[in-house]
Amino acid sequence: MHSLYKSRFFRIVPLYVFTLVVISLVVFTSSKFNLQVSIPMLIKDYIKWGLFHGGSINGFTDTRKIIAGVDWTLKYEWFFYLCLPLISLCINKLKKVGIFLLIATTLILFFQPLYIFSFKTSYLIFFSIGGLASYLIKNYKPNFKITGKIASTINLLFIIIAMLYPNTLDIFHVFTIAIVFLLTLLGNDLFGIFTLRSSIILGEISYSIYLLHGVILYLLFTVAFPLEASSSLLSDFLLLMPLTSVAVVLISAATFLLIERPCMSIGKK
C-alpha cells in the first residue's frame, strides 16, 4: 500500500504544485505583488488549495477561473485512495458480501447524497462502477472483445448522449457513462480511434491537458490577448479553437516530459 501512495503522490502532486505556482504568479502579478489579505488568511488560502479545496488567493476572486475549476475532482480521487485500505479489508474479509455492501453504500449515497463542506457523496458511484468492472474483468476473465462497427456505433451513440444529456449525474446519465466505460474496457476501440498512436500520446499527457488547459486559456485570452465574449463573433472563437488546442497539447506535452514523467519515475523507485 505504501508503494501505491508513493506512486500516486508523485503522479498527481508535482504537476499540481507547478500549476499552483503559475496560478500564484498570475494572482500576485494582478495585485503588483502587494498583499491584499493578512498573512494568516493567505496561509489559509494555500492550505485550502493543498487540500484540493480551491478558493481565492490573496483576495483574487477569479483564482479558480484561472484553472477552470478542474481541481475539484482531485479531492475525490484522494478520498478514494485513503479509503483503499478499508475497501481492501472489506473485500478480502467478506468477499462477495463485502462487494455487495460497498456497492449498496455508494448507491445509498448516490440517491440520498450527503454534503460535507464541498464534498458530495453522489460522485462516489463512479468509483464503484470502475471497481466493480475491474473486479469482474480480473476474476471472470471474459474471453471475448466487443469490437466491430456496430459496437463502435453503439459506443459513440452513448458518448454523444452522455455529452448532450442535460440532467448530469442522474441515474440515466451515470448509466450512459458506465456503458461507455464497460464497452471500452471490453476492447471497443471506437472505430480504431483509441488505438491510434496520437490517441495513446494524448492519453499519456491527459493529466497535464486536464490541469493546464484552463490556465493556458486564461493566460491567452484574459491576460495576453483579452477577448470579450459578448463582443466577439462565433467565427472568431472557431478560428482560435484549433490554434489554442495545439498550444494546450504542446505545453502539456512539455510539462509531461519535464515534470510528470521524471516524478513518476521517482514514485516507482
PDB file of C-alpha atoms in Angstrom:
ATOM      1  CA  MET A   1       0.000   0.000   0.000  1.00  0.00           C
ATOM      2  CA  HIS A   2       2.953   2.310   0.733  1.00  0.00           C
ATOM      3  CA  SER A   3       4.214   1.959  -2.837  1.00  0.00           C
ATOM      4  CA  LEU A   4       0.747   2.795  -4.166  1.00  0.00           C
ATOM      5  CA  TYR A   5       0.534   6.011  -2.163  1.00  0.00           C
ATOM      6  CA  LYS A   6       4.070   6.942  -3.147  1.00  0.00           C
ATOM      7  CA  SER A   7       3.360   6.409  -6.848  1.00  0.00           C
ATOM      8  CA  ARG A   8       0.080   8.336  -6.721  1.00  0.00           C
ATOM      9  CA  PHE A   9       1.701  11.210  -4.813  1.00  0.00           C
ATOM     10  CA  PHE A  10       4.446  11.626  -7.404  1.00  0.00           C
ATOM     11  CA  ARG A  11       1.910  11.165 -10.212  1.00  0.00           C
ATOM     12  CA  ILE A  12      -0.512  13.861  -9.080  1.00  0.00           C
ATOM     13  CA  VAL A  13       1.103  16.348  -6.705  1.00  0.00           C
ATOM     14  CA  PRO A  14       4.168  17.697  -8.620  1.00  0.00           C
ATOM     15  CA  LEU A  15       2.167  18.968 -11.594  1.00  0.00           C
ATOM     16  CA  TYR A  16      -0.494  20.290  -9.219  1.00  0.00           C
ATOM     17  CA  VAL A  17       2.170  22.251  -7.324  1.00  0.00           C
ATOM     18  CA  PHE A  18       3.555  23.597 -10.608  1.00  0.00           C
ATOM     19  CA  THR A  19       0.052  24.676 -11.640  1.00  0.00           C
ATOM     20  CA  LEU A  20      -0.474  26.329  -8.260  1.00  0.00           C
ATOM     21  CA  VAL A  21       2.796  28.258  -8.711  1.00  0.00           C
ATOM     22  CA  VAL A  22       1.622  29.540 -12.107  1.00  0.00           C
ATOM     23  CA  ILE A  23      -1.757  30.496 -10.629  1.00  0.00           C
ATOM     24  CA  SER A  24       0.012  32.327  -7.808  1.00  0.00           C
ATOM     25  CA  LEU A  25       2.153  34.273 -10.283  1.00  0.00           C
ATOM     26  CA  VAL A  26      -0.979  35.384 -12.133  1.00  0.00           C
ATOM     27  CA  VAL A  27      -2.706  36.347  -8.882  1.00  0.00           C
ATOM     28  CA  PHE A  28       0.194  38.325  -7.448  1.00  0.00           C
ATOM     29  CA  THR A  29       1.011  39.943 -10.778  1.00  0.00           C
ATOM     30  CA  SER A  30      -2.539  41.305 -10.869  1.00  0.00           C
ATOM     31  CA  SER A  31      -2.009  42.879  -7.430  1.00  0.00           C
ATOM     32  CA  LYS A  32       1.511  44.063  -8.330  1.00  0.00           C
ATOM     33  CA  PHE A  33       2.799  41.685  -5.646  1.00  0.00           C
ATOM     34  CA  ASN A  34       1.012  43.543  -2.870  1.00  0.00           C
ATOM     35  CA  LEU A  35      -0.738  41.619  -0.116  1.00  0.00           C
ATOM     36  CA  GLN A  36      -4.498  42.136  -0.208  1.00  0.00           C
ATOM     37  CA  VAL A  37      -5.184  39.901   2.802  1.00  0.00           C
ATOM     38  CA  SER A  38      -3.471  39.174   6.100  1.00  0.00           C
ATOM     39  CA  ILE A  39      -0.649  36.626   6.302  1.00  0.00           C
ATOM     40  CA  PRO A  40      -2.807  34.128   8.290  1.00  0.00           C
ATOM     41  CA  MET A  41      -5.557  34.435   5.654  1.00  0.00           C
ATOM     42  CA  LEU A  42      -3.029  33.872   2.850  1.00  0.00           C
ATOM     43  CA  ILE A  43      -1.721  30.763   4.631  1.00  0.00           C
ATOM     44  CA  LYS A  44      -5.317  29.566   4.986  1.00  0.00           C
ATOM     45  CA  ASP A  45      -5.838  30.100   1.237  1.00  0.00           C
ATOM     46  CA  TYR A  46      -2.877  27.878   0.416  1.00  0.00           C
ATOM     47  CA  ILE A  47      -3.896  25.230   2.938  1.00  0.00           C
ATOM     48  CA  LYS A  48      -7.262  25.014   1.170  1.00  0.00           C
ATOM     49  CA  TRP A  49      -5.524  24.593  -2.177  1.00  0.00           C
ATOM     50  CA  GLY A  50      -3.234  21.992  -0.625  1.00  0.00           C
ATOM     51  CA  LEU A  51      -6.337  20.051   0.365  1.00  0.00           C
ATOM     52  CA  PHE A  52      -7.736  20.413  -3.192  1.00  0.00           C
ATOM     53  CA  HIS A  53     -10.469  22.694  -1.899  1.00  0.00           C
ATOM     54  CA  GLY A  54      -9.615  25.690  -4.100  1.00  0.00           C
ATOM     55  CA  GLY A  55     -10.889  29.183  -3.419  1.00  0.00           C
ATOM     56  CA  SER A  56      -9.411  32.649  -3.782  1.00  0.00           C
ATOM     57  CA  ILE A  57      -5.759  33.504  -3.183  1.00  0.00           C
ATOM     58  CA  ASN A  58      -4.774  36.937  -1.846  1.00  0.00           C
ATOM     59  CA  GLY A  59      -8.347  38.137  -2.267  1.00  0.00           C
ATOM     60  CA  PHE A  60      -8.327  37.497  -6.038  1.00  0.00           C
ATOM     61  CA  THR A  61     -11.907  36.337  -6.582  1.00  0.00           C
ATOM     62  CA  ASP A  62     -11.250  34.810 -10.017  1.00  0.00           C
ATOM     63  CA  THR A  63      -8.495  32.480  -8.771  1.00  0.00           C
ATOM     64  CA  ARG A  64     -10.381  29.269  -9.562  1.00  0.00           C
ATOM     65  CA  LYS A  65     -11.289  30.609 -13.014  1.00  0.00           C
ATOM     66  CA  ILE A  66      -7.605  30.527 -13.887  1.00  0.00           C
ATOM     67  CA  ILE A  67      -7.640  26.730 -13.588  1.00  0.00           C
ATOM     68  CA  ALA A  68     -11.219  26.483 -14.935  1.00  0.00           C
ATOM     69  CA  GLY A  69     -12.236  24.928 -11.611  1.00  0.00           C
ATOM     70  CA  VAL A  70     -10.960  21.468 -12.607  1.00  0.00           C
ATOM     71  CA  ASP A  71      -9.132  20.902  -9.315  1.00  0.00           C
ATOM     72  CA  TRP A  72     -12.414  19.835  -7.687  1.00  0.00           C
ATOM     73  CA  THR A  73     -12.053  16.215  -8.853  1.00  0.00           C
ATOM     74  CA  LEU A  74      -8.712  15.678  -7.098  1.00  0.00           C
ATOM     75  CA  LYS A  75     -10.231  15.666  -3.628  1.00  0.00           C
ATOM     76  CA  TYR A  76     -12.476  12.767  -4.677  1.00  0.00           C
ATOM     77  CA  GLU A  77      -9.510  10.904  -6.112  1.00  0.00           C
ATOM     78  CA  TRP A  78      -7.527  11.271  -2.890  1.00  0.00           C
ATOM     79  CA  PHE A  79     -10.549  10.310  -0.795  1.00  0.00           C
ATOM     80  CA  PHE A  80     -10.728   7.093  -2.811  1.00  0.00           C
ATOM     81  CA  TYR A  81      -7.024   6.396  -2.226  1.00  0.00           C
ATOM     82  CA  LEU A  82      -7.417   6.971   1.516  1.00  0.00           C
ATOM     83  CA  CYS A  83     -10.366   4.579   1.578  1.00  0.00           C
ATOM     84  CA  LEU A  84      -8.464   1.802  -0.225  1.00  0.00           C
ATOM     85  CA  PRO A  85      -7.262   0.011   2.969  1.00  0.00           C
ATOM     86  CA  LEU A  86     -10.852  -0.138   4.231  1.00  0.00           C
ATOM     87  CA  ILE A  87     -12.151  -1.251   0.814  1.00  0.00           C
ATOM     88  CA  SER A  88      -9.442  -3.913   0.578  1.00  0.00           C
ATOM     89  CA  LEU A  89     -10.223  -5.179   4.076  1.00  0.00           C
ATOM     90  CA  CYS A  90     -13.933  -5.327   3.297  1.00  0.00           C
ATOM     91  CA  ILE A  91     -13.416  -7.303   0.077  1.00  0.00           C
ATOM     92  CA  ASN A  92     -10.728  -9.648   1.437  1.00  0.00           C
ATOM     93  CA  LYS A  93     -12.621 -10.496   4.617  1.00  0.00           C
ATOM     94  CA  LEU A  94     -16.218 -10.518   3.394  1.00  0.00           C
ATOM     95  CA  LYS A  95     -15.646 -11.475  -0.263  1.00  0.00           C
ATOM     96  CA  LYS A  96     -18.799 -11.035  -2.356  1.00  0.00           C
ATOM     97  CA  VAL A  97     -20.775  -9.836   0.661  1.00  0.00           C
ATOM     98  CA  GLY A  98     -18.225  -7.041   1.081  1.00  0.00           C
ATOM     99  CA  ILE A  99     -18.548  -6.066  -2.569  1.00  0.00           C
ATOM    100  CA  PHE A 100     -22.328  -6.013  -2.216  1.00  0.00           C
ATOM    101  CA  LEU A 101     -22.085  -3.788   0.889  1.00  0.00           C
ATOM    102  CA  LEU A 102     -19.731  -1.370  -0.849  1.00  0.00           C
ATOM    103  CA  ILE A 103     -21.988  -1.099  -3.913  1.00  0.00           C
ATOM    104  CA  ALA A 104     -25.100  -0.732  -1.736  1.00  0.00           C
ATOM    105  CA  THR A 105     -23.402   2.026   0.264  1.00  0.00           C
ATOM    106  CA  THR A 106     -22.451   4.024  -2.840  1.00  0.00           C
ATOM    107  CA  LEU A 107     -25.961   3.607  -4.238  1.00  0.00           C
ATOM    108  CA  ILE A 108     -27.493   4.900  -0.996  1.00  0.00           C
ATOM    109  CA  LEU A 109     -25.063   7.826  -1.006  1.00  0.00           C
ATOM    110  CA  PHE A 110     -26.000   8.477  -4.639  1.00  0.00           C
ATOM    111  CA  PHE A 111     -29.762   8.582  -4.146  1.00  0.00           C
ATOM    112  CA  GLN A 112     -29.523  10.182  -0.689  1.00  0.00           C
ATOM    113  CA  PRO A 113     -26.349  12.281  -1.023  1.00  0.00           C
ATOM    114  CA  LEU A 114     -24.513  13.845   1.874  1.00  0.00           C
ATOM    115  CA  TYR A 115     -22.825  17.243   1.595  1.00  0.00           C
ATOM    116  CA  ILE A 116     -19.709  17.632   3.721  1.00  0.00           C
ATOM    117  CA  PHE A 117     -18.078  21.018   3.102  1.00  0.00           C
ATOM    118  CA  SER A 118     -17.622  20.924  -0.701  1.00  0.00           C
ATOM    119  CA  PHE A 119     -17.696  17.124  -0.805  1.00  0.00           C
ATOM    120  CA  LYS A 120     -20.731  15.491  -2.412  1.00  0.00           C
ATOM    121  CA  THR A 121     -21.153  11.736  -1.971  1.00  0.00           C
ATOM    122  CA  SER A 122     -23.059  11.296  -5.256  1.00  0.00           C
ATOM    123  CA  TYR A 123     -19.780  11.131  -7.187  1.00  0.00           C
ATOM    124  CA  LEU A 124     -18.623   8.023  -5.322  1.00  0.00           C
ATOM    125  CA  ILE A 125     -20.805   5.885  -7.570  1.00  0.00           C
ATOM    126  CA  PHE A 126     -18.265   6.304 -10.391  1.00  0.00           C
ATOM    127  CA  PHE A 127     -15.566   4.682  -8.256  1.00  0.00           C
ATOM    128  CA  SER A 128     -17.997   1.858  -7.540  1.00  0.00           C
ATOM    129  CA  ILE A 129     -18.623   1.333 -11.263  1.00  0.00           C
ATOM    130  CA  GLY A 130     -14.900   1.319 -12.023  1.00  0.00           C
ATOM    131  CA  GLY A 131     -14.086  -1.003  -9.141  1.00  0.00           C
ATOM    132  CA  LEU A 132     -16.868  -3.445  -9.992  1.00  0.00           C
ATOM    133  CA  ALA A 133     -15.847  -3.526 -13.652  1.00  0.00           C
ATOM    134  CA  SER A 134     -12.222  -4.174 -12.712  1.00  0.00           C
ATOM    135  CA  TYR A 135     -13.244  -6.953 -10.313  1.00  0.00           C
ATOM    136  CA  LEU A 136     -15.409  -8.675 -12.929  1.00  0.00           C
ATOM    137  CA  ILE A 137     -12.732  -8.458 -15.626  1.00  0.00           C
ATOM    138  CA  LYS A 138      -9.971  -9.787 -13.363  1.00  0.00           C
ATOM    139  CA  ASN A 139     -11.963 -12.580 -11.720  1.00  0.00           C
ATOM    140  CA  TYR A 140     -14.132 -13.809 -14.588  1.00  0.00           C
ATOM    141  CA  LYS A 141     -11.715 -13.037 -17.441  1.00  0.00           C
ATOM    142  CA  PRO A 142     -14.100 -12.765 -20.426  1.00  0.00           C
ATOM    143  CA  ASN A 143     -12.529 -14.382 -23.488  1.00  0.00           C
ATOM    144  CA  PHE A 144     -14.190 -12.003 -25.928  1.00  0.00           C
ATOM    145  CA  LYS A 145     -13.839  -8.406 -27.042  1.00  0.00           C
ATOM    146  CA  ILE A 146     -16.675  -6.143 -28.101  1.00  0.00           C
ATOM    147  CA  THR A 147     -15.269  -4.854 -31.368  1.00  0.00           C
ATOM    148  CA  GLY A 148     -16.615  -4.052 -34.819  1.00  0.00           C
ATOM    149  CA  LYS A 149     -18.539  -1.202 -36.373  1.00  0.00           C
ATOM    150  CA  ILE A 150     -21.841  -1.979 -34.657  1.00  0.00           C
ATOM    151  CA  ALA A 151     -20.272  -1.946 -31.189  1.00  0.00           C
ATOM    152  CA  SER A 152     -18.319   1.229 -32.044  1.00  0.00           C
ATOM    153  CA  THR A 153     -21.515   2.883 -33.272  1.00  0.00           C
ATOM    154  CA  ILE A 154     -23.278   1.978 -30.029  1.00  0.00           C
ATOM    155  CA  ASN A 155     -20.313   3.275 -28.027  1.00  0.00           C
ATOM    156  CA  LEU A 156     -20.274   6.546 -29.998  1.00  0.00           C
ATOM    157  CA  LEU A 157     -24.033   6.917 -29.514  1.00  0.00           C
ATOM    158  CA  PHE A 158     -23.696   6.594 -25.740  1.00  0.00           C
ATOM    159  CA  ILE A 159     -20.780   9.059 -25.730  1.00  0.00           C
ATOM    160  CA  ILE A 160     -22.931  11.629 -27.579  1.00  0.00           C
ATOM    161  CA  ILE A 161     -25.853  11.018 -25.222  1.00  0.00           C
ATOM    162  CA  ALA A 162     -23.597  11.397 -22.165  1.00  0.00           C
ATOM    163  CA  MET A 163     -22.221  14.688 -23.529  1.00  0.00           C
ATOM    164  CA  LEU A 164     -25.575  16.198 -24.531  1.00  0.00           C
ATOM    165  CA  TYR A 165     -27.862  14.818 -21.811  1.00  0.00           C
ATOM    166  CA  PRO A 166     -28.915  17.844 -19.722  1.00  0.00           C
ATOM    167  CA  ASN A 167     -29.536  16.227 -16.317  1.00  0.00           C
ATOM    168  CA  THR A 168     -25.967  15.425 -15.348  1.00  0.00           C
ATOM    169  CA  LEU A 169     -25.452  12.954 -12.525  1.00  0.00           C
ATOM    170  CA  ASP A 170     -28.925  11.486 -12.547  1.00  0.00           C
ATOM    171  CA  ILE A 171     -29.175   7.706 -12.809  1.00  0.00           C
ATOM    172  CA  PHE A 172     -29.600   7.669 -16.602  1.00  0.00           C
ATOM    173  CA  HIS A 173     -26.542   9.862 -17.103  1.00  0.00           C
ATOM    174  CA  VAL A 174     -24.495   7.602 -14.825  1.00  0.00           C
ATOM    175  CA  PHE A 175     -25.783   4.587 -16.773  1.00  0.00           C
ATOM    176  CA  THR A 176     -24.656   6.018 -20.137  1.00  0.00           C
ATOM    177  CA  ILE A 177     -21.176   6.775 -18.774  1.00  0.00           C
ATOM    178  CA  ALA A 178     -20.958   3.271 -17.309  1.00  0.00           C
ATOM    179  CA  ILE A 179     -21.864   1.705 -20.669  1.00  0.00           C
ATOM    180  CA  VAL A 180     -19.119   3.697 -22.441  1.00  0.00           C
ATOM    181  CA  PHE A 181     -16.619   2.656 -19.773  1.00  0.00           C
ATOM    182  CA  LEU A 182     -17.570  -1.031 -19.956  1.00  0.00           C
ATOM    183  CA  LEU A 183     -17.577  -1.176 -23.748  1.00  0.00           C
ATOM    184  CA  THR A 184     -14.125   0.411 -23.834  1.00  0.00           C
ATOM    185  CA  LEU A 185     -12.875  -1.895 -21.081  1.00  0.00           C
ATOM    186  CA  LEU A 186     -14.081  -4.891 -23.092  1.00  0.00           C
ATOM    187  CA  GLY A 187     -11.948  -3.889 -26.056  1.00  0.00           C
ATOM    188  CA  ASN A 188     -14.022  -1.485 -28.101  1.00  0.00           C
ATOM    189  CA  ASP A 189     -11.629   0.970 -29.772  1.00  0.00           C
ATOM    190  CA  LEU A 190     -14.258   3.305 -31.293  1.00  0.00           C
ATOM    191  CA  PHE A 191     -13.528   2.576 -34.969  1.00  0.00           C
ATOM    192  CA  GLY A 192      -9.826   2.231 -34.150  1.00  0.00           C
ATOM    193  CA  ILE A 193      -9.500   5.775 -32.741  1.00  0.00           C
ATOM    194  CA  PHE A 194      -8.381   4.606 -29.295  1.00  0.00           C
ATOM    195  CA  THR A 195      -5.538   2.539 -30.766  1.00  0.00           C
ATOM    196  CA  LEU A 196      -4.035   5.372 -32.811  1.00  0.00           C
ATOM    197  CA  ARG A 197      -0.585   6.474 -31.706  1.00  0.00           C
ATOM    198  CA  SER A 198      -1.861  10.041 -31.383  1.00  0.00           C
ATOM    199  CA  SER A 199      -4.663   8.885 -29.071  1.00  0.00           C
ATOM    200  CA  ILE A 200      -2.201   6.970 -26.910  1.00  0.00           C
ATOM    201  CA  ILE A 201       0.043  10.036 -26.632  1.00  0.00           C
ATOM    202  CA  LEU A 202      -2.918  12.248 -25.731  1.00  0.00           C
ATOM    203  CA  GLY A 203      -3.847   9.671 -23.098  1.00  0.00           C
ATOM    204  CA  GLU A 204      -0.365   9.826 -21.601  1.00  0.00           C
ATOM    205  CA  ILE A 205      -0.422  13.616 -21.331  1.00  0.00           C
ATOM    206  CA  SER A 206      -4.125  13.826 -20.417  1.00  0.00           C
ATOM    207  CA  TYR A 207      -3.474  14.877 -16.800  1.00  0.00           C
ATOM    208  CA  SER A 208      -1.422  17.850 -17.989  1.00  0.00           C
ATOM    209  CA  ILE A 209      -4.141  18.728 -20.506  1.00  0.00           C
ATOM    210  CA  TYR A 210      -6.811  18.438 -17.833  1.00  0.00           C
ATOM    211  CA  LEU A 211      -4.993  20.520 -15.244  1.00  0.00           C
ATOM    212  CA  LEU A 212      -3.399  23.135 -17.511  1.00  0.00           C
ATOM    213  CA  HIS A 213      -5.896  23.865 -20.274  1.00  0.00           C
ATOM    214  CA  GLY A 214      -7.761  26.407 -18.148  1.00  0.00           C
ATOM    215  CA  VAL A 215      -4.515  28.116 -17.150  1.00  0.00           C
ATOM    216  CA  ILE A 216      -3.363  28.347 -20.772  1.00  0.00           C
ATOM    217  CA  LEU A 217      -6.704  29.707 -21.972  1.00  0.00           C
ATOM    218  CA  TYR A 218      -6.769  32.240 -19.134  1.00  0.00           C
ATOM    219  CA  LEU A 219      -3.252  33.444 -19.898  1.00  0.00           C
ATOM    220  CA  LEU A 220      -4.036  33.722 -23.592  1.00  0.00           C
ATOM    221  CA  PHE A 221      -7.466  35.345 -23.572  1.00  0.00           C
ATOM    222  CA  THR A 222      -7.602  37.162 -20.238  1.00  0.00           C
ATOM    223  CA  VAL A 223      -4.003  38.235 -19.673  1.00  0.00           C
ATOM    224  CA  ALA A 224      -2.166  38.351 -23.029  1.00  0.00           C
ATOM    225  CA  PHE A 225      -4.970  38.972 -25.536  1.00  0.00           C
ATOM    226  CA  PRO A 226      -8.161  39.917 -23.670  1.00  0.00           C
ATOM    227  CA  LEU A 227     -11.179  38.642 -25.572  1.00  0.00           C
ATOM    228  CA  GLU A 228     -14.636  39.912 -24.693  1.00  0.00           C
ATOM    229  CA  ALA A 229     -17.144  37.120 -25.277  1.00  0.00           C
ATOM    230  CA  SER A 230     -20.104  39.462 -25.675  1.00  0.00           C
ATOM    231  CA  SER A 231     -18.468  41.433 -28.484  1.00  0.00           C
ATOM    232  CA  SER A 232     -16.704  38.574 -30.280  1.00  0.00           C
ATOM    233  CA  LEU A 233     -18.137  36.613 -33.180  1.00  0.00           C
ATOM    234  CA  LEU A 234     -18.564  32.850 -33.124  1.00  0.00           C
ATOM    235  CA  SER A 235     -16.275  32.691 -36.155  1.00  0.00           C
ATOM    236  CA  ASP A 236     -13.504  34.276 -34.055  1.00  0.00           C
ATOM    237  CA  PHE A 237     -13.765  31.518 -31.479  1.00  0.00           C
ATOM    238  CA  LEU A 238     -13.930  28.819 -34.152  1.00  0.00           C
ATOM    239  CA  LEU A 239     -10.801  30.225 -35.768  1.00  0.00           C
ATOM    240  CA  LEU A 240      -8.912  30.372 -32.477  1.00  0.00           C
ATOM    241  CA  MET A 241     -10.006  26.942 -31.259  1.00  0.00           C
ATOM    242  CA  PRO A 242      -7.547  24.851 -33.360  1.00  0.00           C
ATOM    243  CA  LEU A 243      -4.680  27.203 -32.501  1.00  0.00           C
ATOM    244  CA  THR A 244      -5.378  27.111 -28.772  1.00  0.00           C
ATOM    245  CA  SER A 245      -5.809  23.320 -28.905  1.00  0.00           C
ATOM    246  CA  VAL A 246      -2.355  22.974 -30.447  1.00  0.00           C
ATOM    247  CA  ALA A 247      -0.925  25.290 -27.778  1.00  0.00           C
ATOM    248  CA  VAL A 248      -2.553  23.267 -24.985  1.00  0.00           C
ATOM    249  CA  VAL A 249      -1.254  19.967 -26.375  1.00  0.00           C
ATOM    250  CA  LEU A 250       2.298  21.261 -26.924  1.00  0.00           C
ATOM    251  CA  ILE A 251       2.575  22.829 -23.478  1.00  0.00           C
ATOM    252  CA  SER A 252       1.004  19.745 -21.876  1.00  0.00           C
ATOM    253  CA  ALA A 253       3.494  17.522 -23.684  1.00  0.00           C
ATOM    254  CA  ALA A 254       6.318  19.674 -22.319  1.00  0.00           C
ATOM    255  CA  THR A 255       5.053  19.509 -18.730  1.00  0.00           C
ATOM    256  CA  PHE A 256       4.586  15.750 -19.080  1.00  0.00           C
ATOM    257  CA  LEU A 257       8.175  15.289 -20.230  1.00  0.00           C
ATOM    258  CA  LEU A 258       9.735  17.776 -17.795  1.00  0.00           C
ATOM    259  CA  ILE A 259       7.566  17.277 -14.681  1.00  0.00           C
ATOM    260  CA  GLU A 260       5.231  14.294 -14.808  1.00  0.00           C
ATOM    261  CA  ARG A 261       7.436  11.571 -16.274  1.00  0.00           C
ATOM    262  CA  PRO A 262      10.535  12.283 -14.126  1.00  0.00           C
ATOM    263  CA  CYS A 263       8.372  12.427 -10.983  1.00  0.00           C
ATOM    264  CA  MET A 264       6.552   9.224 -11.922  1.00  0.00           C
ATOM    265  CA  SER A 265       9.947   7.530 -12.230  1.00  0.00           C
ATOM    266  CA  ILE A 266      10.780   8.660  -8.683  1.00  0.00           C
ATOM    267  CA  GLY A 267       7.434   7.311  -7.481  1.00  0.00           C
ATOM    268  CA  LYS A 268       8.203   3.871  -8.914  1.00  0.00           C
ATOM    269  CA  LYS A 269      11.526   3.507  -7.082  1.00  0.00           C
TER     270      LYS A 269
END
